[in-house]
JSON list of C-alpha atoms in Angstrom, two decimals:
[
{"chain": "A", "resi": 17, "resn": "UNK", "atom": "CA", "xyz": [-40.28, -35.35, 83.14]},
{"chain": "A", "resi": 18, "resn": "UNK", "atom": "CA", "xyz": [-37.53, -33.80, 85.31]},
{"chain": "A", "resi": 19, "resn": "UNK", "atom": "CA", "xyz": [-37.99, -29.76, 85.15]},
{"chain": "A", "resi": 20, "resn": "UNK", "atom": "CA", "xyz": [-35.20, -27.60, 86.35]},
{"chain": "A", "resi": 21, "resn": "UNK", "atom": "CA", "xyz": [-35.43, -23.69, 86.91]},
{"chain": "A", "resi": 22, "resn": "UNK", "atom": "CA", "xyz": [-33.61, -20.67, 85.06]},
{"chain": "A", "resi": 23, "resn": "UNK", "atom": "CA", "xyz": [-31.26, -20.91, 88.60]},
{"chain": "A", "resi": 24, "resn": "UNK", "atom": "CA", "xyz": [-30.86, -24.42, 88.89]},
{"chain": "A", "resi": 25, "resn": "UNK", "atom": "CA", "xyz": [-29.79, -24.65, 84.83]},
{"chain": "A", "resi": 26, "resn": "UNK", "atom": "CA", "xyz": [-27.41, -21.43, 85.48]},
{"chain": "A", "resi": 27, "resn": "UNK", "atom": "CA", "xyz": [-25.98, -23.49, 88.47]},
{"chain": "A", "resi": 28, "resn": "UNK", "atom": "CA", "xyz": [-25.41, -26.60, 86.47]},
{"chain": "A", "resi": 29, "resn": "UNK", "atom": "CA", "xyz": [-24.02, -24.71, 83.52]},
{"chain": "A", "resi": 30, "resn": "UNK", "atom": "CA", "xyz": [-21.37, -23.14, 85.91]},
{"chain": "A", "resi": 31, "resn": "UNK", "atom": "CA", "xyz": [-19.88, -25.95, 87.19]},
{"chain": "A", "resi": 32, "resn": "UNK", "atom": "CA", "xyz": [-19.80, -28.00, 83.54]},
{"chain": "A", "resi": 33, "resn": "UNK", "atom": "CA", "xyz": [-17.78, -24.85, 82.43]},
{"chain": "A", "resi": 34, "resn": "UNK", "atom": "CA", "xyz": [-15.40, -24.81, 85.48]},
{"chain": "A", "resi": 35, "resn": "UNK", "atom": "CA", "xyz": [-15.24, -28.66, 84.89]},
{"chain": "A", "resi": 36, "resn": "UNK", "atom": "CA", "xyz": [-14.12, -28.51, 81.41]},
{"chain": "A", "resi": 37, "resn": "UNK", "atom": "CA", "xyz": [-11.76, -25.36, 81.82]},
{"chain": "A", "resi": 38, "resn": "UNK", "atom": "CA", "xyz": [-10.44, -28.28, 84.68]},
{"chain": "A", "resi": 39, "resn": "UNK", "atom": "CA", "xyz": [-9.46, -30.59, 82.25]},
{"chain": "A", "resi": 40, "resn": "UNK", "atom": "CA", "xyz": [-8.34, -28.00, 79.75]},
{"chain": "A", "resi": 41, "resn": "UNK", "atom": "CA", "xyz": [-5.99, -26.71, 82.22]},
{"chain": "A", "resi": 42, "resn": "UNK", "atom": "CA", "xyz": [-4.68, -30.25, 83.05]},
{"chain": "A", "resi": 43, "resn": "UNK", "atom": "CA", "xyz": [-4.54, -31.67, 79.38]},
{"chain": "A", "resi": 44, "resn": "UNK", "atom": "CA", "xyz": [-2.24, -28.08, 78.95]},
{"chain": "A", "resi": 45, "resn": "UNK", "atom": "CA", "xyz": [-0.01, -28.24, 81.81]},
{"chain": "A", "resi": 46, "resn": "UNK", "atom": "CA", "xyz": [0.26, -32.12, 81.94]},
{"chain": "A", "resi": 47, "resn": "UNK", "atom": "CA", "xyz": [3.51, -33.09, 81.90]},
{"chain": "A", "resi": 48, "resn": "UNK", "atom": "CA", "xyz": [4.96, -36.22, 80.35]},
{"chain": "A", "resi": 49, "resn": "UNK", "atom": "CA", "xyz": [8.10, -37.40, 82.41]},
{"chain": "A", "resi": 50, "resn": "UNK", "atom": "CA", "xyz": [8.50, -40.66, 81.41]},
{"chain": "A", "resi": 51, "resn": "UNK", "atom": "CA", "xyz": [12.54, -41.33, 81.25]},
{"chain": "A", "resi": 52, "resn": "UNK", "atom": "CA", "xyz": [12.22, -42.34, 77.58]},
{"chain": "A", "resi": 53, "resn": "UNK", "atom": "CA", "xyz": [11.32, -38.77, 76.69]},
{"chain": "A", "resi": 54, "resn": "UNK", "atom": "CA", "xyz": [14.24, -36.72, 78.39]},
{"chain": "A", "resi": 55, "resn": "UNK", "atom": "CA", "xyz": [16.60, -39.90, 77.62]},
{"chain": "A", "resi": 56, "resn": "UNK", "atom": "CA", "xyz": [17.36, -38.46, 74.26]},
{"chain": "A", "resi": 57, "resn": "UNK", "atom": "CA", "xyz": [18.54, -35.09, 76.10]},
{"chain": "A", "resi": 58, "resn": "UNK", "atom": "CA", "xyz": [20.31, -36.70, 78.80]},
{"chain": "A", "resi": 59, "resn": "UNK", "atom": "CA", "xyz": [21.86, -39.65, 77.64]},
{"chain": "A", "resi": 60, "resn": "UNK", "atom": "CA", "xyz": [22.23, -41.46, 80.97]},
{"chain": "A", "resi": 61, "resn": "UNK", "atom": "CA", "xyz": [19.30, -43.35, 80.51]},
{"chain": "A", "resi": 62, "resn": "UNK", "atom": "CA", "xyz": [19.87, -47.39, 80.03]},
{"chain": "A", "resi": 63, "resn": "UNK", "atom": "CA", "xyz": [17.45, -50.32, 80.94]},
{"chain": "A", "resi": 64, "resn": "UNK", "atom": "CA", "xyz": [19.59, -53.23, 81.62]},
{"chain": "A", "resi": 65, "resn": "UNK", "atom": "CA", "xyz": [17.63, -55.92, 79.09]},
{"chain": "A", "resi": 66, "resn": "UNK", "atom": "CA", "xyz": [18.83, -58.63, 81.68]},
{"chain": "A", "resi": 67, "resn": "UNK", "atom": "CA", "xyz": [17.31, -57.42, 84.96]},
{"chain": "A", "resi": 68, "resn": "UNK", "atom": "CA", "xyz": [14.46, -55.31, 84.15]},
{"chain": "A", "resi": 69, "resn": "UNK", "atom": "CA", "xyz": [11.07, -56.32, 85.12]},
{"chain": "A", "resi": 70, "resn": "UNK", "atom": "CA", "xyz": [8.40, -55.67, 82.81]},
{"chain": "A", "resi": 71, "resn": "UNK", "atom": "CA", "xyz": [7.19, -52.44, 83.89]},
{"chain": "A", "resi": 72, "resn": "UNK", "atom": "CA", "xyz": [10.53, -51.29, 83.52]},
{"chain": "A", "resi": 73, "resn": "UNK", "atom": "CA", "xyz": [11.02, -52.28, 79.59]},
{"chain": "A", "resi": 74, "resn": "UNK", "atom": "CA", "xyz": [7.70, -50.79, 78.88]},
{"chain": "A", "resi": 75, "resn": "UNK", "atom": "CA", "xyz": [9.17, -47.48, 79.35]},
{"chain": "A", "resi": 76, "resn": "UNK", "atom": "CA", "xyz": [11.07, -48.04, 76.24]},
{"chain": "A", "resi": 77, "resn": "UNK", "atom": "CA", "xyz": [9.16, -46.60, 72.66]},
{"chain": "A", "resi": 78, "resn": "UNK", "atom": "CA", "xyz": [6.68, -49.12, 71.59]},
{"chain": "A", "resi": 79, "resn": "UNK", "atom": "CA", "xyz": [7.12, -51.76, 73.95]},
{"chain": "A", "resi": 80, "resn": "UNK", "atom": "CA", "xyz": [4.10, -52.48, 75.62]},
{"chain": "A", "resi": 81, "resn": "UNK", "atom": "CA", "xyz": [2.86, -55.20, 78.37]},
{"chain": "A", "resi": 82, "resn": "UNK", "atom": "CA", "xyz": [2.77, -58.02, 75.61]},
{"chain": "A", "resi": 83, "resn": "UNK", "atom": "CA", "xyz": [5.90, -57.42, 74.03]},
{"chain": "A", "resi": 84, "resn": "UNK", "atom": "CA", "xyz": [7.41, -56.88, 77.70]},
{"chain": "A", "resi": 85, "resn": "UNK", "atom": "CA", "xyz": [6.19, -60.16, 79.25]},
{"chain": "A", "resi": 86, "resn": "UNK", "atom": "CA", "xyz": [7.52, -61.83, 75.73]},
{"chain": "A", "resi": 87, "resn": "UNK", "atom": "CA", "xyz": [10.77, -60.36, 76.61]},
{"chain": "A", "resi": 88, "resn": "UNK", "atom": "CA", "xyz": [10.92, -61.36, 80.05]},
{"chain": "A", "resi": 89, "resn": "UNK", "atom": "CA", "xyz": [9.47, -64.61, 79.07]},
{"chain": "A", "resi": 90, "resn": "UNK", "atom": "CA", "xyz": [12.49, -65.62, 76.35]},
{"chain": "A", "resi": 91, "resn": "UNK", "atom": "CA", "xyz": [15.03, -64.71, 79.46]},
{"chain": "A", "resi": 92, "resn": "UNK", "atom": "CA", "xyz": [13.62, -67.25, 81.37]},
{"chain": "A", "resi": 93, "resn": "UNK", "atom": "CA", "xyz": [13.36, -69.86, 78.60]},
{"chain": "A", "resi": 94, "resn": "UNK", "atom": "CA", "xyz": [16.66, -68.83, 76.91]},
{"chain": "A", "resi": 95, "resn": "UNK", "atom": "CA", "xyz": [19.06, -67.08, 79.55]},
{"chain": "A", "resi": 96, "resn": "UNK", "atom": "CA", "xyz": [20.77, -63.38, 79.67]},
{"chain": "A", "resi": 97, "resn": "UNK", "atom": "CA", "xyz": [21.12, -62.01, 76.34]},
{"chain": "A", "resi": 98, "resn": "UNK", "atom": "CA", "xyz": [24.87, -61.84, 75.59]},
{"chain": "A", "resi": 99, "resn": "UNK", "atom": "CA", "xyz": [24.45, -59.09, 73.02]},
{"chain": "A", "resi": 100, "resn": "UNK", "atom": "CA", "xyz": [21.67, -56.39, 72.47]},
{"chain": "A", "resi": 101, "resn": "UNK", "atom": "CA", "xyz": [20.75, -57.77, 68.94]},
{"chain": "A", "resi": 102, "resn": "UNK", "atom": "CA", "xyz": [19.53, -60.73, 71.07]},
{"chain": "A", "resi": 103, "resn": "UNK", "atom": "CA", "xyz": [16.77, -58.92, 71.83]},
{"chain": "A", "resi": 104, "resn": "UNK", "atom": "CA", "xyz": [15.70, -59.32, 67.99]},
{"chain": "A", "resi": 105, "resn": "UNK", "atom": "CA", "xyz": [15.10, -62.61, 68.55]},
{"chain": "A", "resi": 106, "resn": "UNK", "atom": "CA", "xyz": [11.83, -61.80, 70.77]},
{"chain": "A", "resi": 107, "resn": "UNK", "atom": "CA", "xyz": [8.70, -62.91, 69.07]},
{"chain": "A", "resi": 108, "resn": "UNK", "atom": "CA", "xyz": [6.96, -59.44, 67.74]},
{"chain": "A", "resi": 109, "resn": "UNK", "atom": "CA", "xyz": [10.43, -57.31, 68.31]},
{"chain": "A", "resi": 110, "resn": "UNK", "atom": "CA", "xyz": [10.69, -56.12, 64.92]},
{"chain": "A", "resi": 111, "resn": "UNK", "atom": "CA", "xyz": [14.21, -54.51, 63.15]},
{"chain": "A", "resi": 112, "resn": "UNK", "atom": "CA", "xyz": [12.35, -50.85, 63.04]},
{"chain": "A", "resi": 113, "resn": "UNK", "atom": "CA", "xyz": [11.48, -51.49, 67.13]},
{"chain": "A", "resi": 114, "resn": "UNK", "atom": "CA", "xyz": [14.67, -52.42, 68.11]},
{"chain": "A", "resi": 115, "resn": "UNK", "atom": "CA", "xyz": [16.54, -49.72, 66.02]},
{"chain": "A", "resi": 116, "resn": "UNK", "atom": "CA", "xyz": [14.66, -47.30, 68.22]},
{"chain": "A", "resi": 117, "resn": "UNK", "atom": "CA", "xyz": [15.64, -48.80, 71.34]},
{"chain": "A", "resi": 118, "resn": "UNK", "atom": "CA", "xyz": [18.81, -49.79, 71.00]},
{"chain": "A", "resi": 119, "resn": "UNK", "atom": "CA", "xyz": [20.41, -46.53, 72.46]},
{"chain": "A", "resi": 120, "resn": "UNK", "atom": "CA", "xyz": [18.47, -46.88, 75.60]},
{"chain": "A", "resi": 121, "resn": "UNK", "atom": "CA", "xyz": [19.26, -50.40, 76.74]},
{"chain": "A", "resi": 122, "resn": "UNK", "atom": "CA", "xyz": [22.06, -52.18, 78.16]},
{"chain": "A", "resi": 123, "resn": "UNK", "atom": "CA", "xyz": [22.90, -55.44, 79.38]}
]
């Protein structure tokens, strides 16, 4: 068995508190500054559809690394979307996805 003393348990009880307030303290003052959040203040924020790598369009509201490399992948096979409604054309770009989006990209 592993025995610790009244110190040592004080000592270890310490730090786990100063650990957790750490994270508390981070999870409270974190602060999310990804362009799709102050793009609804601002406005100036556009991904161009027909450039961006996939990093770049999974800044947009529910597109993620699959949907992003699907995107990126129907460019290549298809060409530069003329229009933005293109983009519904994406296998697993739904109507309700691309109605959020459509304010934030560009071609």
């Amino acid at each position: 068995m592993f025995y610790l003393t009244p110190q040592e348990r004080k000592f270890i009880a310490i730090i786990m508190v100063i650990f957790i307030m750490g994270a508390a303290v981070q999870l409270l003052f974190k602060r999310d500054i990804a362009p799709v959040r102050w793009a609804k203040y601002v406005r100036q924020f556009k991904i161009n559809i027909n450039t961006a790598r996939p990093d770049e369009l999974q800044m947009l509201p529910g597109v993620g690394a699959t949907l992003a490399a699907r995107i990126v992948e129907y460019r290549h096979e298809n060409g530069l979307f003329k229009k933005k409604e293109d983009l519904e054309n994406v296998d697993g770009l739904t109507e309700k996805r691309f109605n959020r989006i459509k304010e934030l990209i560009e071609l």
